[in-house]
Short mmCIF file of N, CA and C in Angstrom, two decimals:
data_model
loop_
_atom_site.label_atom_id
_atom_site.label_comp_id
_atom_site.label_asym_id
_atom_site.label_seq_id
_atom_site.Cartn_x
_atom_site.Cartn_y
_atom_site.Cartn_z
N ILE S 292 37.55 24.56 -11.42
CA ILE S 292 38.15 25.47 -12.40
C ILE S 292 37.48 25.24 -13.74
N ALA S 293 37.40 26.26 -14.51
CA ALA S 293 36.76 26.17 -15.81
C ALA S 293 37.73 25.59 -16.83
N PRO S 294 37.22 24.76 -17.74
CA PRO S 294 38.11 24.21 -18.77
C PRO S 294 38.81 25.31 -19.56
N GLY S 295 40.10 25.16 -19.71
CA GLY S 295 40.88 26.13 -20.47
C GLY S 295 41.17 27.43 -19.72
N LYS S 296 40.80 27.51 -18.48
CA LYS S 296 41.04 28.71 -17.68
C LYS S 296 41.94 28.36 -16.51
N ASN S 297 42.53 29.37 -15.94
CA ASN S 297 43.36 29.20 -14.74
C ASN S 297 44.43 28.13 -14.90
N ARG S 298 45.21 28.27 -15.96
CA ARG S 298 46.36 27.39 -16.13
C ARG S 298 47.27 27.52 -14.92
N LEU S 299 48.06 26.50 -14.67
CA LEU S 299 48.95 26.54 -13.50
C LEU S 299 49.88 27.75 -13.55
N VAL S 300 50.38 28.09 -14.72
CA VAL S 300 51.27 29.25 -14.83
C VAL S 300 50.51 30.53 -14.46
N TYR S 301 49.22 30.59 -14.82
CA TYR S 301 48.42 31.76 -14.46
C TYR S 301 48.21 31.81 -12.94
N LEU S 302 47.88 30.68 -12.34
CA LEU S 302 47.69 30.64 -10.89
C LEU S 302 48.97 31.06 -10.17
N TRP S 303 50.10 30.59 -10.65
CA TRP S 303 51.40 30.93 -10.05
C TRP S 303 51.64 32.43 -10.15
N GLY S 304 51.45 32.99 -11.33
CA GLY S 304 51.62 34.44 -11.51
C GLY S 304 50.64 35.23 -10.65
N HIS S 305 49.42 34.72 -10.54
CA HIS S 305 48.40 35.37 -9.72
C HIS S 305 48.85 35.43 -8.26
N LEU S 306 49.34 34.32 -7.74
CA LEU S 306 49.80 34.29 -6.35
C LEU S 306 50.99 35.22 -6.13
N ILE S 307 51.89 35.27 -7.09
CA ILE S 307 53.03 36.19 -6.98
C ILE S 307 52.52 37.63 -6.90
N ALA S 308 51.60 37.99 -7.79
CA ALA S 308 51.08 39.36 -7.81
C ALA S 308 50.35 39.71 -6.51
N VAL S 309 49.54 38.78 -6.00
CA VAL S 309 48.82 39.03 -4.74
C VAL S 309 49.81 39.19 -3.59
N HIS S 310 50.80 38.32 -3.53
CA HIS S 310 51.77 38.41 -2.43
C HIS S 310 52.65 39.65 -2.56
N ASP S 311 52.94 40.05 -3.79
CA ASP S 311 53.71 41.28 -4.01
C ASP S 311 52.94 42.48 -3.49
N ARG S 312 51.62 42.47 -3.63
CA ARG S 312 50.80 43.57 -3.12
C ARG S 312 50.76 43.60 -1.60
N MET S 313 51.15 42.50 -0.97
CA MET S 313 51.21 42.50 0.50
C MET S 313 52.32 43.40 1.01
N LEU S 314 53.36 43.61 0.23
CA LEU S 314 54.48 44.44 0.69
C LEU S 314 54.00 45.83 1.10
N PRO S 315 53.32 46.59 0.23
CA PRO S 315 52.85 47.90 0.68
C PRO S 315 51.69 47.79 1.68
N LEU S 316 50.85 46.78 1.53
CA LEU S 316 49.70 46.63 2.43
C LEU S 316 50.14 46.40 3.87
N LEU S 317 51.25 45.71 4.06
CA LEU S 317 51.76 45.45 5.40
C LEU S 317 52.80 46.48 5.84
N GLY S 318 53.04 47.49 5.00
CA GLY S 318 53.99 48.54 5.35
C GLY S 318 55.43 48.09 5.24
N ILE S 319 55.69 47.09 4.42
CA ILE S 319 57.05 46.56 4.26
C ILE S 319 57.83 47.35 3.22
N GLY S 320 57.16 47.78 2.19
CA GLY S 320 57.81 48.52 1.12
C GLY S 320 56.97 48.46 -0.14
N PRO S 321 57.47 49.03 -1.23
CA PRO S 321 56.70 49.04 -2.48
C PRO S 321 56.68 47.66 -3.13
N GLN S 322 55.71 47.48 -4.01
CA GLN S 322 55.66 46.25 -4.80
C GLN S 322 56.96 46.11 -5.59
N LEU S 323 57.40 44.89 -5.76
CA LEU S 323 58.58 44.62 -6.57
C LEU S 323 58.23 44.46 -8.05
N TYR S 324 57.04 43.93 -8.33
CA TYR S 324 56.66 43.61 -9.71
C TYR S 324 55.24 44.09 -10.03
N PRO S 325 54.99 45.41 -10.00
CA PRO S 325 53.64 45.89 -10.31
C PRO S 325 53.19 45.55 -11.73
N GLU S 326 54.13 45.25 -12.60
CA GLU S 326 53.77 44.88 -13.97
C GLU S 326 53.04 43.54 -14.04
N LEU S 327 53.06 42.77 -12.96
CA LEU S 327 52.33 41.50 -12.94
C LEU S 327 50.86 41.69 -12.58
N ASP S 328 50.47 42.87 -12.12
CA ASP S 328 49.08 43.11 -11.74
C ASP S 328 48.13 42.92 -12.91
N ALA S 329 48.42 43.55 -14.04
CA ALA S 329 47.50 43.47 -15.17
C ALA S 329 47.31 42.04 -15.67
N PRO S 330 48.37 41.32 -16.01
CA PRO S 330 48.13 39.98 -16.57
C PRO S 330 47.63 38.95 -15.56
N PHE S 331 47.84 39.19 -14.26
CA PHE S 331 47.49 38.15 -13.29
C PHE S 331 46.44 38.57 -12.26
N LEU S 332 46.03 39.85 -12.26
CA LEU S 332 45.00 40.27 -11.31
C LEU S 332 43.81 40.93 -11.99
N THR S 333 44.06 41.83 -12.92
CA THR S 333 42.95 42.58 -13.52
C THR S 333 42.43 41.95 -14.81
N GLU S 334 43.21 41.08 -15.41
CA GLU S 334 42.78 40.42 -16.64
C GLU S 334 42.61 38.93 -16.38
N ALA S 335 41.73 38.32 -17.16
CA ALA S 335 41.54 36.88 -17.06
C ALA S 335 42.72 36.15 -17.70
N ASP S 336 42.84 34.87 -17.39
CA ASP S 336 43.88 34.05 -18.00
C ASP S 336 43.73 34.14 -19.51
N ASN S 337 44.82 34.47 -20.17
CA ASN S 337 44.80 34.65 -21.63
C ASN S 337 45.83 33.73 -22.25
N ARG S 338 45.35 32.70 -22.88
CA ARG S 338 46.25 31.72 -23.50
C ARG S 338 47.04 32.30 -24.66
N THR S 339 46.53 33.34 -25.29
CA THR S 339 47.21 33.87 -26.47
C THR S 339 48.15 35.02 -26.15
N GLY S 340 48.00 35.60 -24.98
CA GLY S 340 48.85 36.72 -24.60
C GLY S 340 50.22 36.25 -24.14
N HIS S 341 51.12 37.19 -24.01
CA HIS S 341 52.47 36.88 -23.54
C HIS S 341 52.45 36.64 -22.04
N SER S 342 53.03 35.55 -21.63
CA SER S 342 53.20 35.27 -20.21
C SER S 342 54.69 35.27 -19.90
N PRO S 343 55.06 35.70 -18.70
CA PRO S 343 56.47 35.59 -18.33
C PRO S 343 56.90 34.12 -18.36
N SER S 344 58.16 33.91 -18.56
CA SER S 344 58.68 32.54 -18.58
C SER S 344 58.63 31.95 -17.18
N ALA S 345 58.70 30.64 -17.10
CA ALA S 345 58.74 29.97 -15.80
C ALA S 345 59.94 30.45 -14.99
N ALA S 346 61.07 30.66 -15.65
CA ALA S 346 62.27 31.13 -14.96
C ALA S 346 62.05 32.53 -14.39
N ASP S 347 61.38 33.41 -15.15
CA ASP S 347 61.09 34.75 -14.65
C ASP S 347 60.12 34.70 -13.47
N LEU S 348 59.09 33.85 -13.58
CA LEU S 348 58.14 33.72 -12.47
C LEU S 348 58.83 33.17 -11.23
N LYS S 349 59.72 32.22 -11.39
CA LYS S 349 60.45 31.66 -10.25
C LYS S 349 61.29 32.74 -9.58
N ARG S 350 61.95 33.57 -10.38
CA ARG S 350 62.75 34.67 -9.84
C ARG S 350 61.87 35.64 -9.06
N CYS S 351 60.71 35.98 -9.61
CA CYS S 351 59.78 36.88 -8.94
C CYS S 351 59.25 36.25 -7.64
N TRP S 352 58.86 34.98 -7.71
CA TRP S 352 58.36 34.26 -6.54
C TRP S 352 59.39 34.30 -5.41
N ASP S 353 60.63 33.95 -5.76
CA ASP S 353 61.70 33.92 -4.75
C ASP S 353 61.94 35.30 -4.15
N ALA S 354 61.96 36.34 -4.97
CA ALA S 354 62.24 37.69 -4.47
C ALA S 354 61.12 38.20 -3.56
N VAL S 355 59.88 38.01 -3.98
CA VAL S 355 58.75 38.48 -3.18
C VAL S 355 58.72 37.76 -1.84
N HIS S 356 58.88 36.45 -1.88
CA HIS S 356 58.77 35.69 -0.64
C HIS S 356 59.99 35.87 0.27
N ALA S 357 61.13 36.12 -0.29
CA ALA S 357 62.30 36.43 0.54
C ALA S 357 62.08 37.75 1.27
N ARG S 358 61.51 38.72 0.56
CA ARG S 358 61.24 40.03 1.18
C ARG S 358 60.18 39.90 2.28
N LEU S 359 59.11 39.16 2.00
CA LEU S 359 58.07 38.94 3.01
C LEU S 359 58.64 38.22 4.23
N LEU S 360 59.38 37.15 4.00
CA LEU S 360 59.92 36.37 5.11
C LEU S 360 60.87 37.20 5.98
N ALA S 361 61.70 38.00 5.34
CA ALA S 361 62.62 38.85 6.10
C ALA S 361 61.83 39.81 7.00
N ALA S 362 60.77 40.39 6.46
CA ALA S 362 59.96 41.31 7.27
C ALA S 362 59.22 40.55 8.37
N PHE S 363 58.64 39.42 8.03
CA PHE S 363 57.89 38.64 9.03
C PHE S 363 58.80 38.23 10.18
N ASN S 364 60.02 37.85 9.88
CA ASN S 364 60.95 37.45 10.93
C ASN S 364 61.27 38.60 11.88
N GLY S 365 61.12 39.81 11.41
CA GLY S 365 61.39 40.97 12.26
C GLY S 365 60.16 41.54 12.94
N PHE S 366 58.97 41.10 12.57
CA PHE S 366 57.74 41.62 13.17
C PHE S 366 57.62 41.17 14.63
N THR S 367 57.21 42.10 15.45
CA THR S 367 56.89 41.80 16.84
C THR S 367 55.37 41.56 16.92
N LEU S 368 54.91 41.16 18.07
CA LEU S 368 53.47 41.00 18.27
C LEU S 368 52.75 42.31 17.97
N ASP S 369 53.31 43.41 18.45
CA ASP S 369 52.69 44.71 18.19
C ASP S 369 52.63 45.03 16.69
N ASP S 370 53.65 44.61 15.94
CA ASP S 370 53.64 44.81 14.49
C ASP S 370 52.50 44.03 13.85
N TRP S 371 52.31 42.80 14.28
CA TRP S 371 51.28 41.95 13.69
C TRP S 371 49.87 42.47 13.96
N ILE S 372 49.66 43.05 15.13
CA ILE S 372 48.31 43.52 15.46
C ILE S 372 48.09 44.99 15.09
N ALA S 373 49.08 45.59 14.47
CA ALA S 373 48.95 46.97 13.97
C ALA S 373 48.06 46.97 12.72
N PRO S 374 47.44 48.10 12.43
CA PRO S 374 46.59 48.16 11.23
C PRO S 374 47.41 48.01 9.96
N HIS S 375 46.80 47.41 8.95
CA HIS S 375 47.44 47.40 7.64
C HIS S 375 47.23 48.77 7.00
N THR S 376 47.88 49.04 5.90
CA THR S 376 47.89 50.39 5.34
C THR S 376 46.62 50.78 4.59
N ALA S 377 45.73 49.82 4.35
CA ALA S 377 44.50 50.14 3.61
C ALA S 377 43.33 50.46 4.53
N VAL S 378 43.57 50.52 5.84
CA VAL S 378 42.49 50.81 6.79
C VAL S 378 42.75 52.17 7.44
N SER S 379 41.70 52.95 7.56
CA SER S 379 41.82 54.26 8.21
C SER S 379 41.90 54.08 9.72
N ALA S 380 42.36 55.10 10.39
CA ALA S 380 42.44 55.06 11.85
C ALA S 380 41.05 54.87 12.45
N GLU S 381 40.05 55.51 11.86
CA GLU S 381 38.68 55.39 12.37
C GLU S 381 38.14 53.97 12.17
N ALA S 382 38.39 53.40 11.00
CA ALA S 382 37.91 52.04 10.72
C ALA S 382 38.64 51.03 11.60
N PHE S 383 39.91 51.28 11.84
CA PHE S 383 40.67 50.36 12.70
C PHE S 383 40.19 50.44 14.14
N ALA S 384 39.88 51.64 14.59
CA ALA S 384 39.35 51.80 15.95
C ALA S 384 38.03 51.06 16.10
N ALA S 385 37.22 51.07 15.04
CA ALA S 385 35.94 50.37 15.07
C ALA S 385 36.11 48.86 14.94
N ASN S 386 37.16 48.44 14.26
CA ASN S 386 37.39 47.00 14.06
C ASN S 386 38.90 46.73 14.07
N PRO S 387 39.46 46.50 15.24
CA PRO S 387 40.92 46.27 15.34
C PRO S 387 41.38 44.95 14.73
N LEU S 388 40.45 44.15 14.25
CA LEU S 388 40.85 42.92 13.56
C LEU S 388 41.30 43.20 12.13
N ARG S 389 41.21 44.43 11.69
CA ARG S 389 41.72 44.80 10.37
C ARG S 389 43.21 45.12 10.52
N ASN S 390 43.96 44.09 10.85
CA ASN S 390 45.38 44.25 11.15
C ASN S 390 46.22 43.42 10.20
N ARG S 391 47.51 43.49 10.37
CA ARG S 391 48.45 42.77 9.50
C ARG S 391 48.26 41.26 9.58
N LEU S 392 48.01 40.76 10.78
CA LEU S 392 47.82 39.31 10.93
C LEU S 392 46.61 38.83 10.14
N SER S 393 45.53 39.61 10.15
CA SER S 393 44.34 39.20 9.40
C SER S 393 44.63 39.15 7.90
N VAL S 394 45.50 40.04 7.42
CA VAL S 394 45.89 40.00 6.01
C VAL S 394 46.63 38.70 5.72
N LEU S 395 47.58 38.35 6.57
CA LEU S 395 48.33 37.12 6.36
C LEU S 395 47.41 35.90 6.39
N ILE S 396 46.48 35.87 7.32
CA ILE S 396 45.55 34.73 7.41
C ILE S 396 44.69 34.66 6.15
N SER S 397 44.19 35.78 5.68
CA SER S 397 43.34 35.76 4.48
C SER S 397 44.14 35.34 3.25
N ARG S 398 45.40 35.76 3.17
CA ARG S 398 46.23 35.36 2.02
C ARG S 398 46.57 33.88 2.08
N THR S 399 46.71 33.34 3.29
CA THR S 399 46.96 31.91 3.44
C THR S 399 45.75 31.11 2.95
N THR S 400 44.57 31.57 3.29
CA THR S 400 43.34 30.93 2.81
C THR S 400 43.25 31.03 1.29
N HIS S 401 43.66 32.16 0.76
CA HIS S 401 43.67 32.37 -0.69
C HIS S 401 44.58 31.36 -1.39
N VAL S 402 45.77 31.13 -0.83
CA VAL S 402 46.69 30.14 -1.39
C VAL S 402 46.03 28.76 -1.35
N ASP S 403 45.39 28.43 -0.25
CA ASP S 403 44.73 27.14 -0.10
C ASP S 403 43.66 26.94 -1.16
N TYR S 404 42.89 27.98 -1.44
CA TYR S 404 41.86 27.91 -2.47
C TYR S 404 42.49 27.56 -3.83
N HIS S 405 43.56 28.26 -4.18
CA HIS S 405 44.19 28.01 -5.47
C HIS S 405 44.95 26.68 -5.50
N LEU S 406 45.41 26.22 -4.36
CA LEU S 406 46.01 24.89 -4.29
C LEU S 406 44.97 23.83 -4.68
N GLY S 407 43.75 24.03 -4.23
CA GLY S 407 42.66 23.13 -4.63
C GLY S 407 42.44 23.16 -6.12
N GLN S 408 42.49 24.34 -6.73
CA GLN S 408 42.35 24.45 -8.17
C GLN S 408 43.50 23.72 -8.88
N ALA S 409 44.70 23.91 -8.35
CA ALA S 409 45.87 23.30 -8.99
C ALA S 409 45.78 21.78 -8.96
N THR S 410 45.23 21.22 -7.90
CA THR S 410 45.12 19.76 -7.84
C THR S 410 44.10 19.23 -8.83
N LEU S 411 43.19 20.08 -9.27
CA LEU S 411 42.18 19.67 -10.25
C LEU S 411 42.64 19.90 -11.69
N ALA S 412 43.71 20.62 -11.87
CA ALA S 412 44.19 20.95 -13.22
C ALA S 412 44.69 19.71 -13.93
N ASN S 413 44.42 19.67 -15.20
CA ASN S 413 44.97 18.60 -16.03
C ASN S 413 46.34 19.04 -16.53
N ILE S 414 47.35 18.35 -16.09
CA ILE S 414 48.70 18.75 -16.48
C ILE S 414 49.09 18.05 -17.76
#
């Protein structure tokens, strides 16, 4: 991680925003917190800008993950191997690995990457 970049609060907000985007991508429902996209996905970590409080981030984290977990608990094998919403029928026919399970696996790897960053952060 670069010095002065990717503060833990930024990484946390980033993960919330990425996981929130999984809701529509997996066909679960709309994003709960699209307002987190700009500060945590499209913009770099900004020490001078307004960041949500830790309490607000915790509330968002809990809500997003409760929604994901509820949906995951109801998914069948057929649900997991179904295409995600960002792939066309033609692209899915050409590559059936562009499914919901592949999204979950890639997001798990993404969390692991940022966990490595978090362990290097100076608290």
